[in-house]
Coordinates of C-alpha atoms in Angstrom, one line a residue:
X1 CA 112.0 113.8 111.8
X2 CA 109.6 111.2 112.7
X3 CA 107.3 109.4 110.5
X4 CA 104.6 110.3 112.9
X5 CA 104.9 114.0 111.5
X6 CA 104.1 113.3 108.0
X7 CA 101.3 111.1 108.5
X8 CA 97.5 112.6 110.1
X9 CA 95.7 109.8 111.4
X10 CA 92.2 110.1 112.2
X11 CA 88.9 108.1 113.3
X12 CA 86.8 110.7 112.1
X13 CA 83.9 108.5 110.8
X14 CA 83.0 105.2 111.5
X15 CA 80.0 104.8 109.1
X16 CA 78.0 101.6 107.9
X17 CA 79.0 99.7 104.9
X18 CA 75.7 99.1 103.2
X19 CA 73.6 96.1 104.6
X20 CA 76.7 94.1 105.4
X21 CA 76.7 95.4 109.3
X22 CA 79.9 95.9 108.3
X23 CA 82.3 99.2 109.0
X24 CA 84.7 101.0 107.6
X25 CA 87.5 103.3 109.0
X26 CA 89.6 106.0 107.0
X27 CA 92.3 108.2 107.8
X28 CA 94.6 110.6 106.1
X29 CA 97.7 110.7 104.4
X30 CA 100.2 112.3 102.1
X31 CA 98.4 111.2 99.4
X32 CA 94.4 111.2 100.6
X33 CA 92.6 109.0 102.5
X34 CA 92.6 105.5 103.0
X35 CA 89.7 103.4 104.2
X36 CA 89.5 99.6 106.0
X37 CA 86.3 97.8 105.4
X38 CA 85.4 95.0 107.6
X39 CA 82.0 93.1 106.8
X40 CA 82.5 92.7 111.1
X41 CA 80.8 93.4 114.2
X42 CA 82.0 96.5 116.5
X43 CA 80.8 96.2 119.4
X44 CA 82.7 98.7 121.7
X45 CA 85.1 100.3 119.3
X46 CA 86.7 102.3 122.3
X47 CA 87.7 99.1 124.0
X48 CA 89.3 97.8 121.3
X49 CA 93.1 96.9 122.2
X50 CA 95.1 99.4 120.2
X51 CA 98.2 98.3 121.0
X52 CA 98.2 94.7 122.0
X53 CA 99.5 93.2 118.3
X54 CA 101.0 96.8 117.1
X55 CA 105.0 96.2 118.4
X56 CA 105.0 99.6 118.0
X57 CA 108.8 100.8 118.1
X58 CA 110.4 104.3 118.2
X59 CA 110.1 106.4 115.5
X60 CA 107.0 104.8 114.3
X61 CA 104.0 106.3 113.1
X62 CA 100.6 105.7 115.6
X63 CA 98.2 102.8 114.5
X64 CA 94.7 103.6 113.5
X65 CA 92.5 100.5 115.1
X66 CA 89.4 99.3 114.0
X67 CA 87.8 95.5 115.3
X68 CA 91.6 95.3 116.2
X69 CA 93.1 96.0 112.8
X70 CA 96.1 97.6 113.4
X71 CA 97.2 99.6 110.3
X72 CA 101.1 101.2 110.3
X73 CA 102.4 103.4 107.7
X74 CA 104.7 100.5 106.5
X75 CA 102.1 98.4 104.8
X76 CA 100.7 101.6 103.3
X77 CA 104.1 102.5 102.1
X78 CA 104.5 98.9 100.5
X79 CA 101.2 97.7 98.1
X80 CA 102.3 94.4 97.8
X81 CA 101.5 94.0 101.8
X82 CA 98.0 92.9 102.9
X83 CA 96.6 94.1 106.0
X84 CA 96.4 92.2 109.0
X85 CA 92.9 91.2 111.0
X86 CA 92.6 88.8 114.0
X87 CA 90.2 88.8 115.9
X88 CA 91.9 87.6 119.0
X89 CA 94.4 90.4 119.3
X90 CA 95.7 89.0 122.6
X91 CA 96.3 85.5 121.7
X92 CA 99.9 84.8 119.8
X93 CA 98.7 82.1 118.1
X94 CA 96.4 83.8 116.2
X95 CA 95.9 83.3 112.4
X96 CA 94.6 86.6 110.8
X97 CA 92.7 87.3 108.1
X98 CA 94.1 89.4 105.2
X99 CA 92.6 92.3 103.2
X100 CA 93.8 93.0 99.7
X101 CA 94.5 96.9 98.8
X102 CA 92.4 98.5 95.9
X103 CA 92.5 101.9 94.3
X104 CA 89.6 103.9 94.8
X105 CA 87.4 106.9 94.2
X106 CA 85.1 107.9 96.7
X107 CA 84.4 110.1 99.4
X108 CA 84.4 110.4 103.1
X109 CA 81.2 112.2 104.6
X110 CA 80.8 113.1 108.1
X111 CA 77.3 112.9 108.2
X112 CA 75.5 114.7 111.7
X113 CA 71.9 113.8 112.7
X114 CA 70.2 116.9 115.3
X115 CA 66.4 116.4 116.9
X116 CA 64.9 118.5 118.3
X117 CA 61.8 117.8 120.4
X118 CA 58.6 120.4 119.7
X119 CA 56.8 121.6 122.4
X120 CA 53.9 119.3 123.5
X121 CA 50.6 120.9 123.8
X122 CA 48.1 118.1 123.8
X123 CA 49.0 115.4 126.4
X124 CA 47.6 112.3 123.9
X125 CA 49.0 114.0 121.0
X126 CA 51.8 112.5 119.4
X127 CA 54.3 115.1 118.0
X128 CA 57.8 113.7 115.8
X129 CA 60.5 115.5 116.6
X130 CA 62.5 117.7 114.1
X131 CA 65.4 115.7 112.6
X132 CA 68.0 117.5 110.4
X133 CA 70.7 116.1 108.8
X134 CA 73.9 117.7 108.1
X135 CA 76.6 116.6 105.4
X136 CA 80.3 117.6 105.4
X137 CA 83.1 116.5 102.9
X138 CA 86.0 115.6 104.5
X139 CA 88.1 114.0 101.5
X140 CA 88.7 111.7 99.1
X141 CA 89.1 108.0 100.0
X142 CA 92.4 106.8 96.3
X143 CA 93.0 103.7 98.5
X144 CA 91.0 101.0 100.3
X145 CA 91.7 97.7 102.1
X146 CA 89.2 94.7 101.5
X147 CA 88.5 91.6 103.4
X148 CA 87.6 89.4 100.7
X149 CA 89.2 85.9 101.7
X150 CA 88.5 83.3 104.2
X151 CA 90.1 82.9 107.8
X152 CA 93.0 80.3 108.2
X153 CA 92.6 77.5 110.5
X154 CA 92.9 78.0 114.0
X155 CA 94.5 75.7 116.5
X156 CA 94.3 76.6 120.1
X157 CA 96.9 76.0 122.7
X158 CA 94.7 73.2 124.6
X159 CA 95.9 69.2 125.7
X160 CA 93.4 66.9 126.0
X161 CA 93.4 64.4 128.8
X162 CA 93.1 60.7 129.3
X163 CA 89.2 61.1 130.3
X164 CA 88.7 63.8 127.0
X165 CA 88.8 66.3 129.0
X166 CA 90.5 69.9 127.2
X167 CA 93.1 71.6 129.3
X168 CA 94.2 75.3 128.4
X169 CA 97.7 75.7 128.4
X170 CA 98.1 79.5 127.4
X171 CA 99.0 80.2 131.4
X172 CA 102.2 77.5 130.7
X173 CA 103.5 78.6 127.1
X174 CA 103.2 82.0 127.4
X175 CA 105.7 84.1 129.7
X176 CA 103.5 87.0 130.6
X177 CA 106.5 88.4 133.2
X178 CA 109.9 87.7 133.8
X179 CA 109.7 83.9 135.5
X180 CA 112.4 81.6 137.2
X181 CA 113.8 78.8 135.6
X182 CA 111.1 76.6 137.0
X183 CA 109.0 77.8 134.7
X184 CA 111.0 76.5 131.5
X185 CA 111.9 73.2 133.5
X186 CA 107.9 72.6 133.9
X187 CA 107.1 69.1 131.8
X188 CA 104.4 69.9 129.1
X189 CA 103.0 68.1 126.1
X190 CA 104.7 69.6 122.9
X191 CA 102.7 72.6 121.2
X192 CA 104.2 73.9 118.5
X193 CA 101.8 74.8 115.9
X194 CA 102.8 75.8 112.2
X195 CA 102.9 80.1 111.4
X196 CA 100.2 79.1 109.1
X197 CA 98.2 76.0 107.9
X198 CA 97.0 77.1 104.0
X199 CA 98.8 79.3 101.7
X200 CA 95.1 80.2 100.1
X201 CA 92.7 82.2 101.6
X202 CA 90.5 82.2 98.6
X203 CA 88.5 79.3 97.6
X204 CA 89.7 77.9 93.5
X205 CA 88.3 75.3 91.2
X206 CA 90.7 72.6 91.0
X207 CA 90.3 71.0 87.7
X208 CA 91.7 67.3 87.6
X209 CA 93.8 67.0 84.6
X210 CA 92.9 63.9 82.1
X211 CA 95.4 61.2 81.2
X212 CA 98.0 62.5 78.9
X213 CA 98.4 61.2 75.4
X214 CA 101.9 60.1 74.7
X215 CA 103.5 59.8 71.3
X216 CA 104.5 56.6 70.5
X217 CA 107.5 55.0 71.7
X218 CA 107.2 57.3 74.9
X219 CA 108.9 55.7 77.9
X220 CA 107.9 56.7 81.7
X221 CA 110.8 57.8 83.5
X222 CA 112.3 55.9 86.1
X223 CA 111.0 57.1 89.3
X224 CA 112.3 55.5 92.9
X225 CA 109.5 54.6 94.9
X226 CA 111.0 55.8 98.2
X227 CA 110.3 59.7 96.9
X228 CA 107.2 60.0 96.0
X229 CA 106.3 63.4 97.7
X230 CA 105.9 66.3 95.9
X231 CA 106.0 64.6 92.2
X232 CA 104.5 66.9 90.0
X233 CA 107.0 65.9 86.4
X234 CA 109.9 64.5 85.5
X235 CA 112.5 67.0 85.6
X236 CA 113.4 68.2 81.9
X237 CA 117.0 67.3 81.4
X238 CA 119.0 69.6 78.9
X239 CA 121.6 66.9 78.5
X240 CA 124.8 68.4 79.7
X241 CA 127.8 65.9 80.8
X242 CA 129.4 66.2 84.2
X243 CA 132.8 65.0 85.0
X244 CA 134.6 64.9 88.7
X245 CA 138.1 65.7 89.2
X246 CA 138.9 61.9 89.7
X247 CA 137.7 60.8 86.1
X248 CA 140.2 59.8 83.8
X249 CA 138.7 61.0 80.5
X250 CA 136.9 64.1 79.5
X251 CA 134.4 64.3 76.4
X252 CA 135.1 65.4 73.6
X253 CA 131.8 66.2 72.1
X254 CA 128.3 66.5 73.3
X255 CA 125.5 64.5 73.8
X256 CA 123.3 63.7 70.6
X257 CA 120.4 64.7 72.8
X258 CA 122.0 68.5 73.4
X259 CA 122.6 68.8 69.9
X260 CA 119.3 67.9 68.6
X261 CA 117.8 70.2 71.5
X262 CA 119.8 73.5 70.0
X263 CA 118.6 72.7 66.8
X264 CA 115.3 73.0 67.9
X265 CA 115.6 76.1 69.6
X266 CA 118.3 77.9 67.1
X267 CA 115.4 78.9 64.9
X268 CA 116.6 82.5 63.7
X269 CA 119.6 84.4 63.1
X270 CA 120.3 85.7 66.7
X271 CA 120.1 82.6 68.3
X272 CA 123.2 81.4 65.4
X273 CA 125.0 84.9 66.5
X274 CA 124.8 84.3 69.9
X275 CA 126.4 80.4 69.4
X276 CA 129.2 81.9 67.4
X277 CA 129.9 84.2 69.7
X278 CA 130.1 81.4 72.8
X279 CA 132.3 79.6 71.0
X280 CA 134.7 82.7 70.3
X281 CA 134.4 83.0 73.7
X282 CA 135.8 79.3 74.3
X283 CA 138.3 79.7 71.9
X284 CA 139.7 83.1 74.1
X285 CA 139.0 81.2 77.3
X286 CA 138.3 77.6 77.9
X287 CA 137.1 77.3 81.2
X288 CA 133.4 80.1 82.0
X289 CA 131.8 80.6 84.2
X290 CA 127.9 81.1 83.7
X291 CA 128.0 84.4 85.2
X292 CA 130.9 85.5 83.1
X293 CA 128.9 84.4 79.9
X294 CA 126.1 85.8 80.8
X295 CA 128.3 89.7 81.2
X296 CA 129.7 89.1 78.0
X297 CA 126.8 88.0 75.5
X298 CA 123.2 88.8 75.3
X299 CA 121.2 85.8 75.5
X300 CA 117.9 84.7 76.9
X301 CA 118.4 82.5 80.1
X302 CA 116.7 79.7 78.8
X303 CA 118.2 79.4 75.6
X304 CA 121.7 79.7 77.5
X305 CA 120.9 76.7 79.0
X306 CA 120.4 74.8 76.3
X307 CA 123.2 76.1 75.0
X308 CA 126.0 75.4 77.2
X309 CA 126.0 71.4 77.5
X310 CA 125.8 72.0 72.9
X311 CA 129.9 73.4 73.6
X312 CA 131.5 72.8 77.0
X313 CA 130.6 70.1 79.7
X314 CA 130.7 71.0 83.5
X315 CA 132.9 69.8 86.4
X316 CA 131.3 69.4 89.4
X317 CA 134.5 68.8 91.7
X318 CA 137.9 70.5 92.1
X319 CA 139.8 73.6 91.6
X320 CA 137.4 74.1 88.4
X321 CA 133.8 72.9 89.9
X322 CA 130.9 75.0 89.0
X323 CA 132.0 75.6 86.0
X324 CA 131.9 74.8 82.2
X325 CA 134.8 73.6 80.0
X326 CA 135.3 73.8 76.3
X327 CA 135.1 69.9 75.2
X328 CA 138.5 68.5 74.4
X329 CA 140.3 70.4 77.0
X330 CA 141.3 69.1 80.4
X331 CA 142.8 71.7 82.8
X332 CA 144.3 68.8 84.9
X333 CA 146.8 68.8 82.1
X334 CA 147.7 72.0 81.6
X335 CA 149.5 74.5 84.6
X336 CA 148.8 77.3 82.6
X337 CA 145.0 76.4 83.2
X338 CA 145.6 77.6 86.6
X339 CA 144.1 80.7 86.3
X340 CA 140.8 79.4 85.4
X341 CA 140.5 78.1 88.7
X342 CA 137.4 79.2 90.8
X343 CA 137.6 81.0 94.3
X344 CA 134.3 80.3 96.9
X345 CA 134.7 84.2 98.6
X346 CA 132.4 84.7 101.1
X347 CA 132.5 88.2 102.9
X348 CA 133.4 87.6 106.8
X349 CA 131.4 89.1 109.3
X350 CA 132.1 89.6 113.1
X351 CA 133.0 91.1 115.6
X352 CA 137.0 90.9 115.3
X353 CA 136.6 92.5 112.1
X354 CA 135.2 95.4 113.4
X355 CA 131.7 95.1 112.0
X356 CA 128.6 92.6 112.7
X357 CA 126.2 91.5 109.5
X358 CA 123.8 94.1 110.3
X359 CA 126.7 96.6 109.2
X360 CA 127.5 95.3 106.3
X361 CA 126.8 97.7 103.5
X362 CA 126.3 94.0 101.3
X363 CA 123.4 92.7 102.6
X364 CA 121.9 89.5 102.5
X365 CA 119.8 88.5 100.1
X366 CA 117.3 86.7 102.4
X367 CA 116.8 87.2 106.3
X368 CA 114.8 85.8 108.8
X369 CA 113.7 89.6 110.3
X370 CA 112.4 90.5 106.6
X371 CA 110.4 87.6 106.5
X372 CA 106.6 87.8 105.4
X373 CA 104.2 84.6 105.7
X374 CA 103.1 83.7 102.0
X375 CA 99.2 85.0 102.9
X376 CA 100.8 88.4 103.6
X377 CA 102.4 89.6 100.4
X378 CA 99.7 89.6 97.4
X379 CA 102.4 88.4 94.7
X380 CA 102.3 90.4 91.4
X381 CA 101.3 88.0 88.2
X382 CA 105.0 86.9 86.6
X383 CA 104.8 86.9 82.2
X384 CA 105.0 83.9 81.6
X385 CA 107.9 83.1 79.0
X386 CA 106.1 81.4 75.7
X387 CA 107.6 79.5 73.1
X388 CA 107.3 82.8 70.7
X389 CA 109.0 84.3 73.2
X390 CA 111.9 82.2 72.8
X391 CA 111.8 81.7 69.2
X392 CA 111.9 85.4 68.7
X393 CA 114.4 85.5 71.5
X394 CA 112.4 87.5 73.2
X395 CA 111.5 87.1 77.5
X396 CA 109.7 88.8 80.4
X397 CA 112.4 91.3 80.7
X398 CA 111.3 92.8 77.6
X399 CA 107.8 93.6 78.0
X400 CA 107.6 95.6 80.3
X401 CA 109.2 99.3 80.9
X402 CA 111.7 100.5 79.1
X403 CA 113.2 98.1 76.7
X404 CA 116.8 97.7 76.5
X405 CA 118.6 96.9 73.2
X406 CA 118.6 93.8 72.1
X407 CA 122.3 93.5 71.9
X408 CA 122.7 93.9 76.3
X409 CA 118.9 93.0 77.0
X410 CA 119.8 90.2 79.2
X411 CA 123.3 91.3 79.9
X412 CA 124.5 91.1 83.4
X413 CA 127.6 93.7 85.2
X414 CA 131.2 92.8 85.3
X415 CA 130.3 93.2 88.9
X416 CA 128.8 89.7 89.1
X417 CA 132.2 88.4 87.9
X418 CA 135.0 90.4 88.3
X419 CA 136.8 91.3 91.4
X420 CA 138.3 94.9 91.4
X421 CA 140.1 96.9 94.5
X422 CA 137.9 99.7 95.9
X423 CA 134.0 98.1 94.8
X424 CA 132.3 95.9 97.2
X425 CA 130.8 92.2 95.8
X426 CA 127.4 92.4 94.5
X427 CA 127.0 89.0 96.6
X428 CA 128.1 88.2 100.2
X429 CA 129.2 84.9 98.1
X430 CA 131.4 84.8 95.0
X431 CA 132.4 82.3 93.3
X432 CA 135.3 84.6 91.1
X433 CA 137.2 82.5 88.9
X434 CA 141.4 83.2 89.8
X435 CA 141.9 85.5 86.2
X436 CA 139.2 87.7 87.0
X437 CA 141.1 89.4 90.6
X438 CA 142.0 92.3 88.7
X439 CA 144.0 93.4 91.6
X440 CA 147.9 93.2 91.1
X441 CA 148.7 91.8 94.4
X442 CA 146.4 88.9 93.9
X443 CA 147.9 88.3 90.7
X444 CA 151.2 88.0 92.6
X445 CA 150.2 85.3 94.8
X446 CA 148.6 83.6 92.3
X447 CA 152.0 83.7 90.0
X448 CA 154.4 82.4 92.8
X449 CA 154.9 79.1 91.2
X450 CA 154.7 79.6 87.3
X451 CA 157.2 77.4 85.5
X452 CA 157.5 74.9 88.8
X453 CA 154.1 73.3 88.9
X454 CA 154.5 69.8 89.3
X455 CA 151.5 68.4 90.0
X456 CA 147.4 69.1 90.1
X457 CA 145.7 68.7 93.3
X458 CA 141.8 68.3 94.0
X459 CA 142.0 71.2 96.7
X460 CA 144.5 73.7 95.4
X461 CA 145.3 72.5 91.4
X462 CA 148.2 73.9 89.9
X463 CA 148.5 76.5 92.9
X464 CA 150.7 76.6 95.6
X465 CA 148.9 75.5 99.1
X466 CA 146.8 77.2 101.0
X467 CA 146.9 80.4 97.7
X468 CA 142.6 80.5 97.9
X469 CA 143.6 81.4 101.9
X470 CA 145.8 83.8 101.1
X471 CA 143.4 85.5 98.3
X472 CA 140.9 85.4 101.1
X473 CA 142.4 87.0 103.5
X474 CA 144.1 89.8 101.0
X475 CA 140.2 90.2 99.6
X476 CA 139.1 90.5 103.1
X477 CA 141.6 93.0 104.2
X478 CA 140.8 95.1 101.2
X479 CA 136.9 95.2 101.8
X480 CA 137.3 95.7 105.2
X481 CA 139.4 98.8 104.3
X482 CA 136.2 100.0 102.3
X483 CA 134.0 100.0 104.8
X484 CA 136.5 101.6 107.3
X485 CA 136.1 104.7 104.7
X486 CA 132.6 104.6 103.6
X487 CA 131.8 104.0 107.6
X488 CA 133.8 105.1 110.0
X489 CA 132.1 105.9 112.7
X490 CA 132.0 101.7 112.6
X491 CA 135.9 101.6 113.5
X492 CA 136.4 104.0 116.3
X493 CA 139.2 101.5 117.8
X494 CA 141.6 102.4 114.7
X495 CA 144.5 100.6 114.4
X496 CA 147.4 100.8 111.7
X497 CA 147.3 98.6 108.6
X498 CA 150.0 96.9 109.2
X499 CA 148.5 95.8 112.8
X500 CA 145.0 94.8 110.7
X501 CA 147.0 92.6 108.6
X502 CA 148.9 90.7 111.2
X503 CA 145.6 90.1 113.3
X504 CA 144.2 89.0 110.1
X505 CA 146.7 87.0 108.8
X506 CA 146.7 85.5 112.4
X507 CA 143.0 85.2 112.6
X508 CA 143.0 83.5 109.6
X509 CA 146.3 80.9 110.1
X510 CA 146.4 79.2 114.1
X511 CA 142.9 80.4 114.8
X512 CA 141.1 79.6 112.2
X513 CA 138.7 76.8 113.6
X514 CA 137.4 80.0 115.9
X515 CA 136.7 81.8 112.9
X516 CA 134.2 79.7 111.3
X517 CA 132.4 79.5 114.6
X518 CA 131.8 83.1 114.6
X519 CA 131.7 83.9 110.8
X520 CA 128.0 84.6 110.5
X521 CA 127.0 81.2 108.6
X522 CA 125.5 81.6 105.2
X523 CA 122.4 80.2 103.2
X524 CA 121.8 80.2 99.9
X525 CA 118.8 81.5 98.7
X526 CA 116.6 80.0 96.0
X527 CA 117.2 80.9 92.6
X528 CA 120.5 82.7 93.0
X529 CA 122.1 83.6 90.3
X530 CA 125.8 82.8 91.9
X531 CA 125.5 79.8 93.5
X532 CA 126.7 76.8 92.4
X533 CA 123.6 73.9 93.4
X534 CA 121.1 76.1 91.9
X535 CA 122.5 75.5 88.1
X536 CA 123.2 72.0 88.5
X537 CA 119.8 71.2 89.6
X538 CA 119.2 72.6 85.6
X539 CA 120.7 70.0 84.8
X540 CA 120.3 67.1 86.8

């Protein structure tokens, strides 16, 4: 059933908004009315272009138009959209204006004026006609849409000449019909204006800070003088020691700084529970992850990273980057520290494996089709984390809703760490570290050379070569094999697995050059909580 179906849309009343000349548009849904008010002109609201910015696809519900709004049941369906206004509906580069959404209370009248002219008697008399008004309910506005901010900057598609002179070039830039390739061969100045050119559309008192006070003894930081942009602060270090795969000698103890930094946070019991329990964790396992700690002890983010340069320092290259080792202990010199090696899985997409990204029943965090300009999505106010908070260990997460005990309030899933057959990765990306494949045939290929290692290598470690190319292509084989069953209508062409593993294994081996040209590259997106450059930058 269409969408269409469950929504009535109307333009029942177009009625004055007080002494603004504005006007204001309703129509019905599911839920009541909900009204547009635009402090605008109408001129000829039947000439207004319905359609001309809709896109309206398939499926869709119709738009309801007013001074070329153009409201779709999607930004109803989502409150933290704003709607949409341009004035010049039929121009591309348009920057609208955006109205906020507001819960309201009132009602919709359909109000009817009828004269009727009495019959003159007296040619010079002059006789008013009869004027009654009638009134009819016809619902109750819950929701309403409000222009209240200013228009963005506009920036026409013009080119001005050597005598001054402006030149339109919408009749070059903009393919109205299918053209020759004359047309995209034609030498024009460069126009290509930004989506938008503020990310306010409200007017705010900027209040110029005064100098800051320092303590005494306070030191600038060093700032280069080449990269200047953007400088708001110096970025907080929290002291943690990094060490490459080439350096001879590991620490053995941390930084005075990180020390003196816990004990300024560790200012109740929990905080001194949650530090013994890190370093019982160490003791088990030398080499975490940060995802693993955080799926096996309860601890606020913040504190965590504080916490982390107090017992382990982190490598930032070779078979154990991106993650954090118990001080005194160096993998490099111990084979049996091949299992705390880290894997970089990333799900492969394409066409030779039988389904494209859009398929993918793991989807990506951030896309270009879902994207929203900044002015378009009225952002909720975040809680901001206070020192109480993290005194009492306490964060946002535990404000709102309903609170989870404190002993797995900030816990995250296995999921985020541990590989098992038969569940899909929360993440297209994983960075799995080798112990946590709790798959048998994994462990296998990971175990072909106990009691022979020789030597550690920057690429592979105290693994055989090319073993992270054969986990990949085993882990690959094994999701692909759970979408074939969860979607099979996406495999019609089905082919034994023993076929699947050979074109894999083959994909994967001579041809493998080709595969990362049609592998659907990937981007990180900011603030991940598995990807490796967003924690160091903690720490740089």
């Amino acid at each position: 059933m269409s969408p269409s179906t469950h929504w009535l849309w109307s333009v029942q009343a177009l009625v004055p908004c007080g002494e603004s000349k504005g006007i204001q548009l309703c129509w019905s849904c599911p839920t009541g009315l909900a009204g547009v008010e635009n402090s605008g002109l109408a001129w000829d609201i039947g000439a207004v272009d319905a359609g001309r910015r809709a896109g309206v696809s398939q499926g869709m519900a119709p738009w309801c138009v007013c001074v070329c709004v153009c409201v779709c049941v999607c930004i109803y369906a989502d409150p933290a959209k704003r709607l949409e206004l341009y004035f010049r509906p039929k121009d591309p580069y348009c920057h609208p204006v955006c109205a906020n959404r507001f819960p309201t209370s009132t009602m919709l009248l359909r109000v009817t004026r009828r004269s009727r002219k009495k019959q003159q008697l007296d040619p010079e008399e002059q006789i008013q006609p009869e004027v009654q008004f009638e009134m009819e309910i016809l619902g109750i506005v819950t929701t309403v849409y409000k222009f209240q901010g200013m228009s963005d900057f506009q920036y026409l598609a013009m080119h001005s000449g050597p005598d001054g002179k402006q030149t339109s070039m919408y009749d070059k830039v903009l393919m109205l019909k299918p053209e020759k390739e004359e047309f995209f061969n034609k030498d024009l100045p460069l126009y290509i204006p930004p989506p938008i050119f503020s990310r306010l559309d409200t007017p705010v008192d900027y209040f110029y800070r005064p100098d800051i006070q320092h303590r005494e003894g306070y030191n600038n930081p060093q700032v280069s003088g080449e990269n200047l942009i953007g400088l708001s602060r110096a970025r907080r270090p929290h002291n943690a020691i990094f060490v490459n795969f080439d350096d001879e000698e590991i620490p053995t103890k941390p930084l005075d700084a990180a020390v003196q930094n816990w004990k300024k946070v560790c200012t109740n019991p929990v905080d001194k529970k949650v530090e013994e329990e890190l370093r019982k964790l160490f003791e088990v396992r030398p080499v975490w992850s940060r995802n693993a700690v955080k799926a096996n002890i309860s601890v606020h983010p913040d504190k965590l990273k504080v916490l982390l340069p107090y017992l382990a320092y982190y490598m930032l290259t070779g078979p154990w980057r991106s993650l954090w080792v118990r001080f005194g202990y160096d993998p490099r010199k111990h084979p049996e520290a091949k299992i705390y090696q880290v894997l970089d899985f990333r799900i492969r997409c394409g066409m030779k494996y039988g389904y494209a990204a859009t398929d993918m029943p793991v989807k990506a965090k951030r896309s270009t089709y879902n994207y929203s300009l900044p002015i378009t999505v009225k952002k909720q106010g975040s809680h901001t984390v206070s020192v109480h908070d993290l005194k009492q260990g306490l964060g946002s997460a535990g404000t709102s809703g309903a609170k989870k005990p404190p002993s797995s309030r900030y816990k995250l899933k296995e999921s985020v760490y541990i590989f098992r057959e038969g569940a899909l990765p929360p993440y297209r990306q994983m960075f799995y570290q080798l112990c946590d494949l709790n798959v048998e045939s994994l462990q296998k290929i990971i175990h072909r050379n106990d009691g022979t290692e020789s030597e550690c290598t920057e690429r592979d470690g105290w693994c055989l070569a090319k073993t992270s190319d054969d986990l990949r292509d085993s882990m690959s084989l094994m999701i692909k094999q759970i979408i074939r069953s969860t979607r099979p209508a996406l495999f019609s062409n089905t082919t034994s697995s023993e076929d699947g593993k050979e074109q894999l294994a083959y994909e994967s081996g001579e041809d493998e050059d080709d595969e990362e040209e049609e592998e659907e590259e990937f981007k990180p997106s900011d603030g991940s909580e598995n990807e490796m450059e967003t924690e160091i930058l903690d720490y740089v």
